[in-house]
Tab-separated table of C-alpha atoms and ligand atoms in Angstrom:
chain	number	residue	atom	x	y	z
A	1	MET	CA	33.277	80.943	-55.093
A	2	LYS	CA	31.622	83.272	-52.617
A	3	ILE	CA	29.032	81.840	-50.116
A	4	LEU	CA	26.476	83.866	-48.211
A	5	GLY	CA	25.987	82.221	-44.730
A	6	ILE	CA	23.104	82.872	-42.658
A	7	GLU	CA	22.784	81.770	-38.889
A	8	THR	CA	19.662	82.200	-36.549
A	9	SER	CA	19.735	78.831	-34.529
A	10	CYS	CA	19.819	80.436	-31.211
A	11	ASP	CA	20.525	84.278	-30.127
A	12	GLU	CA	22.560	85.562	-32.637
A	13	THR	CA	21.350	86.934	-36.017
A	14	ALA	CA	24.126	86.492	-38.219
A	15	ALA	CA	25.206	86.814	-41.989
A	16	ALA	CA	28.493	86.662	-43.776
A	17	ILE	CA	30.177	86.223	-47.161
A	18	VAL	CA	33.151	83.916	-47.262
A	19	GLU	CA	35.409	83.287	-50.234
A	20	ASN	CA	36.565	79.756	-51.080
A	21	GLY	CA	35.609	78.423	-47.664
A	22	SER	CA	38.433	80.513	-45.861
A	23	ARG	CA	38.525	84.242	-46.774
A	24	ILE	CA	36.030	86.237	-44.820
A	25	ILE	CA	34.652	89.324	-46.912
A	26	SER	CA	32.020	90.298	-44.447
A	27	ASN	CA	30.849	89.087	-41.114
A	28	VAL	CA	27.874	90.554	-39.305
A	29	VAL	CA	26.547	89.433	-35.905
A	30	ALA	CA	23.512	90.967	-34.125
A	31	SER	CA	23.672	89.571	-30.601
A	32	GLN	CA	20.466	89.418	-28.516
A	33	ILE	CA	22.353	88.917	-25.272
A	34	ASP	CA	21.287	92.124	-23.803
A	35	ILE	CA	17.523	91.339	-24.299
A	36	HIS	CA	17.912	87.808	-22.692
A	37	ALA	CA	20.172	88.877	-20.077
A	38	ARG	CA	17.316	90.144	-17.813
A	39	TYR	CA	15.653	86.624	-17.933
A	40	GLY	CA	18.946	84.690	-17.000
A	41	GLY	CA	18.907	82.753	-20.359
A	42	VAL	CA	17.448	82.640	-23.945
A	43	VAL	CA	13.793	82.882	-24.078
A	44	PRO	CA	12.873	81.219	-27.447
A	45	GLU	CA	9.815	83.080	-28.348
A	46	VAL	CA	11.622	86.552	-27.931
A	47	ALA	CA	14.679	85.099	-29.794
A	48	SER	CA	12.508	84.138	-32.809
A	49	ARG	CA	10.796	87.594	-32.886
A	50	GLN	CA	14.208	89.520	-32.525
A	51	HIS	CA	15.542	87.296	-35.530
A	52	LEU	CA	12.403	88.490	-37.665
A	53	LEU	CA	13.358	92.034	-36.835
A	54	THR	CA	17.060	91.949	-37.514
A	55	ILE	CA	17.656	89.337	-40.185
A	56	ILE	CA	17.083	91.473	-43.352
A	57	PRO	CA	19.178	94.506	-41.936
A	58	VAL	CA	21.930	91.985	-41.063
A	59	ILE	CA	22.078	90.530	-44.515
A	60	ARG	CA	21.977	93.920	-46.142
A	61	GLU	CA	24.957	94.793	-44.005
A	62	ALA	CA	26.799	91.695	-45.000
A	63	MET	CA	25.947	92.456	-48.573
A	64	THR	CA	27.228	96.053	-48.677
A	65	GLY	CA	29.131	96.549	-51.821
A	66	TRP	CA	28.101	93.231	-53.151
A	67	ASP	CA	25.299	92.208	-55.676
A	68	TRP	CA	23.595	88.753	-55.700
A	69	HIS	CA	25.147	88.121	-59.079
A	70	ASP	CA	28.563	88.166	-57.077
A	71	ILE	CA	27.418	85.170	-54.847
A	72	ASP	CA	27.588	81.613	-55.743
A	73	GLY	CA	25.426	79.869	-53.225
A	74	ILE	CA	23.542	80.358	-49.796
A	75	ALA	CA	24.365	78.486	-46.627
A	76	ILE	CA	21.669	78.271	-43.956
A	77	THR	CA	21.846	76.691	-40.522
A	78	HIS	CA	18.824	74.246	-40.322
A	79	GLY	CA	19.736	72.540	-37.148
A	80	PRO	CA	20.277	71.873	-34.306
A	81	GLY	CA	18.844	74.789	-32.358
A	82	LEU	CA	15.569	76.462	-31.306
A	83	ALA	CA	12.713	75.541	-33.833
A	84	GLY	CA	11.162	79.074	-34.056
A	85	SER	CA	14.629	80.748	-34.581
A	86	LEU	CA	15.788	78.290	-37.049
A	87	LEU	CA	12.462	78.654	-39.179
A	88	VAL	CA	13.264	82.487	-39.654
A	89	GLY	CA	16.649	81.850	-41.209
A	90	VAL	CA	15.539	78.772	-43.325
A	91	ASN	CA	12.541	80.510	-44.762
A	92	LEU	CA	14.299	83.556	-45.694
A	93	ALA	CA	17.144	81.599	-47.161
A	94	LYS	CA	14.678	79.578	-49.273
A	95	ALA	CA	13.199	82.927	-50.343
A	96	ILE	CA	16.511	84.426	-51.393
A	97	ALA	CA	17.412	80.986	-53.261
A	98	LEU	CA	14.130	81.143	-55.035
A	99	ALA	CA	14.431	84.801	-56.173
A	100	THR	CA	17.875	84.507	-57.080
A	101	GLY	CA	18.258	80.849	-58.424
A	102	LEU	CA	21.317	80.387	-56.125
A	103	PRO	CA	22.037	77.003	-54.844
A	104	LEU	CA	21.040	76.255	-51.083
A	105	ALA	CA	22.786	74.268	-48.737
A	106	GLY	CA	21.367	73.361	-45.302
A	107	ILE	CA	24.010	73.380	-42.700
A	108	ASN	CA	24.593	71.607	-39.511
A	109	HIS	CA	25.307	74.074	-36.745
A	110	LEU	CA	27.653	71.624	-34.989
A	111	GLU	CA	29.698	70.844	-38.359
A	112	ALA	CA	29.701	74.828	-39.112
A	113	HIS	CA	31.356	75.398	-35.538
A	114	VAL	CA	34.200	72.881	-36.586
A	115	TYR	CA	34.789	74.857	-39.866
A	116	ALA	CA	35.548	78.070	-38.100
A	117	ASN	CA	39.126	76.591	-38.071
A	118	TRP	CA	39.276	77.045	-41.985
A	119	LEU	CA	38.706	80.673	-41.384
A	120	GLU	CA	41.303	81.611	-38.925
A	121	HIS	CA	43.054	79.922	-36.020
A	122	PHE	CA	45.598	79.996	-33.353
A	123	SER	CA	48.336	77.188	-32.905
A	124	ALA	CA	51.096	76.738	-30.537
A	125	SER	CA	53.443	77.658	-33.188
A	126	GLY	CA	51.860	80.789	-33.721
A	127	GLN	CA	51.431	79.960	-37.450
A	128	GLU	CA	48.441	79.166	-39.564
A	129	SER	CA	48.585	75.447	-40.706
A	130	GLU	CA	46.568	73.412	-43.023
A	131	VAL	CA	43.993	71.055	-41.310
A	132	LYS	CA	45.241	67.677	-41.572
A	133	PHE	CA	42.891	64.521	-41.436
A	134	PRO	CA	41.993	62.603	-39.567
A	135	CYS	CA	41.442	65.179	-36.782
A	136	LEU	CA	39.837	65.180	-33.533
A	137	CYS	CA	37.102	67.839	-32.958
A	138	LEU	CA	36.046	69.132	-29.552
A	139	ILE	CA	32.742	71.088	-30.093
A	140	VAL	CA	31.945	72.883	-26.676
A	141	SER	CA	29.041	75.125	-26.998
A	142	GLY	CA	25.930	75.952	-24.966
A	143	GLY	CA	24.036	72.798	-26.022
A	144	HIS	CA	27.030	70.421	-27.027
A	145	SER	CA	30.136	68.911	-25.633
A	146	ASP	CA	30.800	66.443	-28.604
A	147	LEU	CA	34.298	64.571	-29.382
A	148	LEU	CA	34.159	63.604	-33.008
A	149	LEU	CA	36.845	62.091	-35.460
A	150	MET	CA	36.607	64.034	-38.710
A	151	GLU	CA	38.023	61.753	-41.458
A	152	GLY	CA	37.427	64.257	-44.286
A	153	HIS	CA	35.256	67.099	-45.390
A	154	GLY	CA	31.630	66.503	-44.114
A	155	ARG	CA	32.887	62.987	-42.699
A	156	PHE	CA	32.263	62.693	-38.993
A	157	ARG	CA	32.377	59.850	-36.376
A	158	ALA	CA	30.987	60.576	-32.909
A	159	LEU	CA	33.292	59.284	-30.047
A	160	GLY	CA	31.761	60.961	-27.171
A	161	ARG	CA	29.266	63.382	-25.747
A	162	THR	CA	28.061	64.910	-22.671
A	163	ARG	CA	25.765	62.654	-20.658
A	164	ASP	CA	24.255	65.604	-18.818
A	165	ASP	CA	24.902	69.243	-19.198
A	166	ALA	CA	27.051	70.774	-21.944
A	167	ALA	CA	30.252	72.524	-20.982
A	168	GLY	CA	28.679	75.891	-21.862
A	169	GLU	CA	25.613	75.115	-20.155
A	170	ALA	CA	27.578	74.249	-17.148
A	171	PHE	CA	29.375	77.723	-17.139
A	172	ASP	CA	25.937	79.278	-17.444
A	173	LYS	CA	24.498	77.479	-14.464
A	174	ALA	CA	27.669	78.036	-12.294
A	175	ALA	CA	27.565	81.665	-13.060
A	176	ARG	CA	23.943	81.908	-12.048
A	177	ILE	CA	24.845	80.029	-8.826
A	178	LEU	CA	27.551	82.640	-8.059
A	179	GLY	CA	25.256	85.659	-9.173
A	180	LEU	CA	27.488	86.467	-12.123
A	181	GLY	CA	24.619	86.867	-14.629
A	182	TYR	CA	24.130	85.666	-18.122
A	183	PRO	CA	26.090	84.335	-20.490
A	184	GLY	CA	28.124	82.566	-17.754
A	185	GLY	CA	31.198	81.729	-19.576
A	186	PRO	CA	32.673	85.081	-20.259
A	187	ALA	CA	31.567	86.267	-16.616
A	188	ILE	CA	33.306	83.128	-15.174
A	189	GLU	CA	36.468	83.543	-17.044
A	190	LYS	CA	36.763	87.388	-16.017
A	191	THR	CA	36.067	86.662	-12.409
A	192	ALA	CA	38.209	83.608	-12.425
A	193	GLY	CA	41.314	86.039	-13.318
A	194	SER	CA	41.037	87.529	-9.823
A	195	GLY	CA	40.712	84.220	-7.880
A	196	SER	CA	42.682	81.060	-7.202
A	197	PRO	CA	41.645	77.726	-7.959
A	198	CYS	CA	42.101	76.440	-4.476
A	199	ILE	CA	38.802	74.831	-4.018
A	200	PRO	CA	38.543	71.047	-4.464
A	201	LEU	CA	35.804	70.042	-6.956
A	202	PRO	CA	34.993	66.863	-8.452
A	203	ARG	CA	36.010	65.925	-12.007
A	204	ALA	CA	33.938	63.132	-13.605
A	205	TRP	CA	36.381	60.658	-15.580
A	206	LEU	CA	33.575	58.236	-16.419
A	207	ASN	CA	35.994	55.214	-16.287
A	208	GLY	CA	38.174	56.258	-19.433
A	209	SER	CA	35.016	56.891	-21.343
A	210	ASN	CA	34.985	59.479	-24.207
A	211	ASP	CA	31.822	60.874	-22.726
A	212	PHE	CA	31.561	64.079	-20.493
A	213	SER	CA	29.478	64.824	-17.478
A	214	PHE	CA	29.416	68.572	-15.969
A	215	SER	CA	26.430	68.192	-13.787
A	216	GLY	CA	28.520	66.863	-10.693
A	217	VAL	CA	30.888	69.806	-10.607
A	218	LYS	CA	28.103	72.336	-10.896
A	219	THR	CA	26.064	70.620	-7.863
A	220	ALA	CA	29.182	70.602	-5.906
A	221	MET	CA	29.722	74.293	-6.318
A	222	TRP	CA	26.066	74.914	-5.382
A	223	HIS	CA	26.625	72.995	-2.042
A	224	LEU	CA	29.854	75.098	-1.424
A	225	VAL	CA	28.122	78.408	-2.131
A	226	ASN	CA	25.111	77.434	-0.176
A	227	ARG	CA	27.342	76.920	2.901
A	228	GLY	CA	28.671	80.446	2.312
A	229	GLU	CA	32.281	79.425	2.820
A	230	VAL	CA	33.884	80.428	-0.541
A	231	SER	CA	34.866	83.701	-2.332
A	232	VAL	CA	33.160	83.941	-5.801
A	233	ALA	CA	36.403	84.396	-7.390
A	234	ASP	CA	37.941	81.432	-6.031
A	235	ALA	CA	34.833	79.539	-6.877
A	236	ALA	CA	34.963	80.774	-10.423
A	237	ALA	CA	38.645	79.833	-10.931
A	238	SER	CA	38.175	76.425	-9.394
A	239	PHE	CA	35.188	75.720	-11.473
A	240	GLN	CA	36.974	76.745	-14.695
A	241	LEU	CA	40.042	74.447	-13.665
A	242	ALA	CA	37.711	71.427	-13.126
A	243	VAL	CA	36.103	71.908	-16.476
A	244	ALA	CA	39.433	72.612	-18.334
A	245	ASP	CA	41.155	69.467	-16.588
A	246	VAL	CA	38.562	67.053	-17.859
A	247	LEU	CA	38.221	68.608	-21.386
A	248	VAL	CA	41.989	68.753	-21.853
A	249	ALA	CA	42.618	65.138	-20.635
A	250	LYS	CA	39.751	63.443	-22.317
A	251	THR	CA	40.296	65.111	-25.562
A	252	ILE	CA	43.961	64.475	-25.629
A	253	ALA	CA	43.366	60.756	-24.573
A	254	ALA	CA	40.948	60.426	-27.537
A	255	ALA	CA	43.348	61.970	-30.024
A	256	LYS	CA	46.114	59.660	-29.255
A	257	GLN	CA	43.585	56.745	-29.149
A	258	SER	CA	42.256	57.562	-32.614
A	259	LYS	CA	45.681	58.464	-34.103
A	260	ALA	CA	44.303	62.010	-34.971
A	261	GLU	CA	46.876	64.246	-36.721
A	262	GLN	CA	45.439	67.361	-35.054
A	263	ILE	CA	42.971	68.652	-32.516
A	264	LEU	CA	40.243	71.273	-33.525
A	265	LEU	CA	38.602	73.217	-30.965
A	266	SER	CA	35.380	74.914	-31.473
A	267	GLY	CA	32.133	76.319	-29.867
A	268	GLY	CA	31.620	79.310	-27.426
A	269	VAL	CA	33.612	77.567	-24.702
A	270	ALA	CA	36.728	77.304	-26.750
A	271	ALA	CA	36.671	81.230	-26.731
A	272	ASN	CA	37.848	80.849	-23.077
A	273	ARG	CA	41.628	81.841	-23.145
A	274	THR	CA	42.537	79.928	-20.241
A	275	ILE	CA	40.871	76.742	-21.547
A	276	ALA	CA	42.438	77.034	-24.973
A	277	GLY	CA	45.646	77.962	-23.784
A	278	ARG	CA	45.931	74.707	-21.727
A	279	PHE	CA	45.234	72.715	-24.848
A	280	LEU	CA	47.932	74.623	-26.800
A	281	ALA	CA	50.306	74.150	-23.922
A	282	GLU	CA	49.689	70.589	-23.105
A	283	SER	CA	48.771	68.534	-26.086
A	284	PRO	CA	51.242	66.477	-27.951
A	285	VAL	CA	49.198	66.613	-30.909
A	286	PRO	CA	48.999	69.963	-32.669
A	287	VAL	CA	45.883	71.999	-31.564
A	288	LEU	CA	44.062	74.683	-33.772
A	289	VAL	CA	41.640	76.975	-32.079
A	290	PRO	CA	39.668	80.005	-33.839
A	291	PRO	CA	39.896	83.378	-32.379
A	292	PRO	CA	37.115	83.947	-29.745
A	293	HIS	CA	34.647	85.934	-32.100
A	294	LEU	CA	34.789	82.944	-34.360
A	295	CYS	CA	34.283	80.346	-31.616
A	296	THR	CA	30.878	81.771	-30.433
A	297	ASP	CA	28.053	81.795	-33.017
A	298	ASN	CA	28.619	83.486	-36.296
A	299	ALA	CA	27.581	83.052	-40.062
A	300	ALA	CA	31.207	83.048	-41.458
A	301	MET	CA	31.543	79.384	-40.216
A	302	VAL	CA	28.154	78.632	-41.781
A	303	ALA	CA	29.339	80.048	-45.157
A	304	ALA	CA	32.624	78.070	-44.860
A	305	CYS	CA	30.980	74.785	-44.097
A	306	GLY	CA	28.500	75.647	-46.918
A	307	TYR	CA	31.401	76.023	-49.431
A	308	TYR	CA	32.652	72.447	-48.663
A	309	ASN	CA	28.855	71.176	-48.796
A	310	LEU	CA	28.187	72.737	-52.211
A	311	LYS	CA	31.460	71.627	-53.659
A	312	ALA	CA	30.575	67.955	-52.654
A	313	GLY	CA	27.100	68.546	-54.343
A	314	LYS	CA	25.122	68.498	-51.285
A	315	THR	CA	22.404	71.062	-51.952
A	316	GLY	CA	19.039	71.594	-50.336
A	317	ASP	CA	15.773	71.929	-51.890
A	318	TYR	CA	12.790	74.238	-51.286
A	319	ASP	CA	11.100	71.733	-49.131
A	320	MET	CA	14.103	72.085	-46.498
A	321	ASP	CA	12.912	71.969	-43.080
A	322	VAL	CA	14.265	72.854	-39.626
A	323	VAL	CA	15.818	69.781	-37.515
A	324	PRO	CA	15.985	71.133	-33.947
A	325	GLY	CA	17.488	67.863	-32.820
A	326	LEU	CA	20.007	67.479	-35.519
A	327	GLY	CA	23.196	65.583	-34.614
A	328	LEU	CA	26.622	65.024	-36.102
A	329	GLY	CA	28.440	61.808	-36.828
B	1	LIG	O1	28.750	78.193	-29.564
B	1	LIG	P1	27.989	79.160	-28.858
B	1	LIG	O2	28.196	80.766	-29.224
B	1	LIG	O3	26.362	78.851	-28.976
B	1	LIG	C1	25.803	77.703	-29.022
B	1	LIG	O4	25.870	76.917	-30.149
B	1	LIG	O5	25.498	77.094	-27.966
B	1	LIG	O6	28.157	78.831	-27.359
B	1	LIG	C2	27.664	79.623	-26.351
B	1	LIG	C3	28.193	79.019	-24.938
B	1	LIG	C4	27.405	79.578	-23.654
B	1	LIG	O7	27.226	78.576	-22.934
B	1	LIG	C5	28.653	80.474	-22.965
B	1	LIG	O8	28.460	80.847	-21.829
B	1	LIG	C6	29.787	79.771	-23.543
B	1	LIG	O9	29.703	79.179	-24.877
B	1	LIG	N1	30.964	80.748	-23.490
B	1	LIG	C7	31.913	80.642	-22.900
B	1	LIG	C8	32.840	81.650	-23.079
B	1	LIG	N2	32.165	82.487	-24.023
B	1	LIG	C9	31.113	81.761	-24.272
B	1	LIG	N3	32.351	79.646	-21.855
B	1	LIG	C10	33.594	79.864	-21.248
B	1	LIG	N4	34.505	80.836	-21.323
B	1	LIG	C11	34.181	81.917	-22.398
B	1	LIG	N5	34.906	82.805	-22.406
B	2	LIG	ZN1	26.877	77.555	-31.595
């Protein structure tokens, strides 16, 4: 069963064909990073216009060598995300479904991130292994830091979330404070490589709660930088360590508490090799993490998620709407 996935929730226009929820046939991502970088963040109006310009060429490229008769369903991200950006993808997906008669699945972007692990992943053993339920999912992206227990396909129970900044958002803000540009995650990871994590920064443990908070560490760094006492590389390394310490400790504690068989990492922050490496090295529970290009936004994860949704009979209709604030669990 081949699914065409389409993703336009934020600043990547993406389309992909995935077979049986795991084999990537094509995976095209047109990033708008260069366009938004000069503004220091995503400009929603600019993003939706750019999606309009690139969505058809991106889908054509993903469909190269394939015909609509070869495709068994369309999976489209309908939330959460930027309303104007989501609208471009959802309306085009509905038009394709209407023209071809193919079934349509409206996909939760957060659930799609988790399904990147069904495409390809690293583990401590170096082997691909089967995902085992229940598994503990940590989704760390630009908009979310969510801990969820996944009890089966499409069955999620929320255990914790960020109370303020998402992990990726904190990376982006910290990078701006350090003058490292946008997007902040890759810039901090690169700069941290030449620094030492010698600066004490706070960690928000929140009395053992499964929730996260990253605004305090960001503000502490702002004060340090304003006093002009620190090297940028040391600050980047110390910030990355502070975020990693909290993510690793809280996720492992939640996995033990919920008796999860595995930990599944996903979202843009999981592309950070230092953070992913800490999980792989320290967790007593097996950890799966997708390769970096499948952690950040892409449509292959949407197609993989769509396969399981369509198999479960979860189809959308032509009146499907965008849900910018859609949650999971
Ligand atoms: O999942 P994603 O591509 O988009 C959203 O759904 O938000 O995540 C983007 C976020 C950004 O905040 C970006 O700075 C962060 O992921 N990110 C990273 C790295 N690569 C991307 N954070 C830390 N280290 C990285 N290498
Ligand atoms: Zn995302």
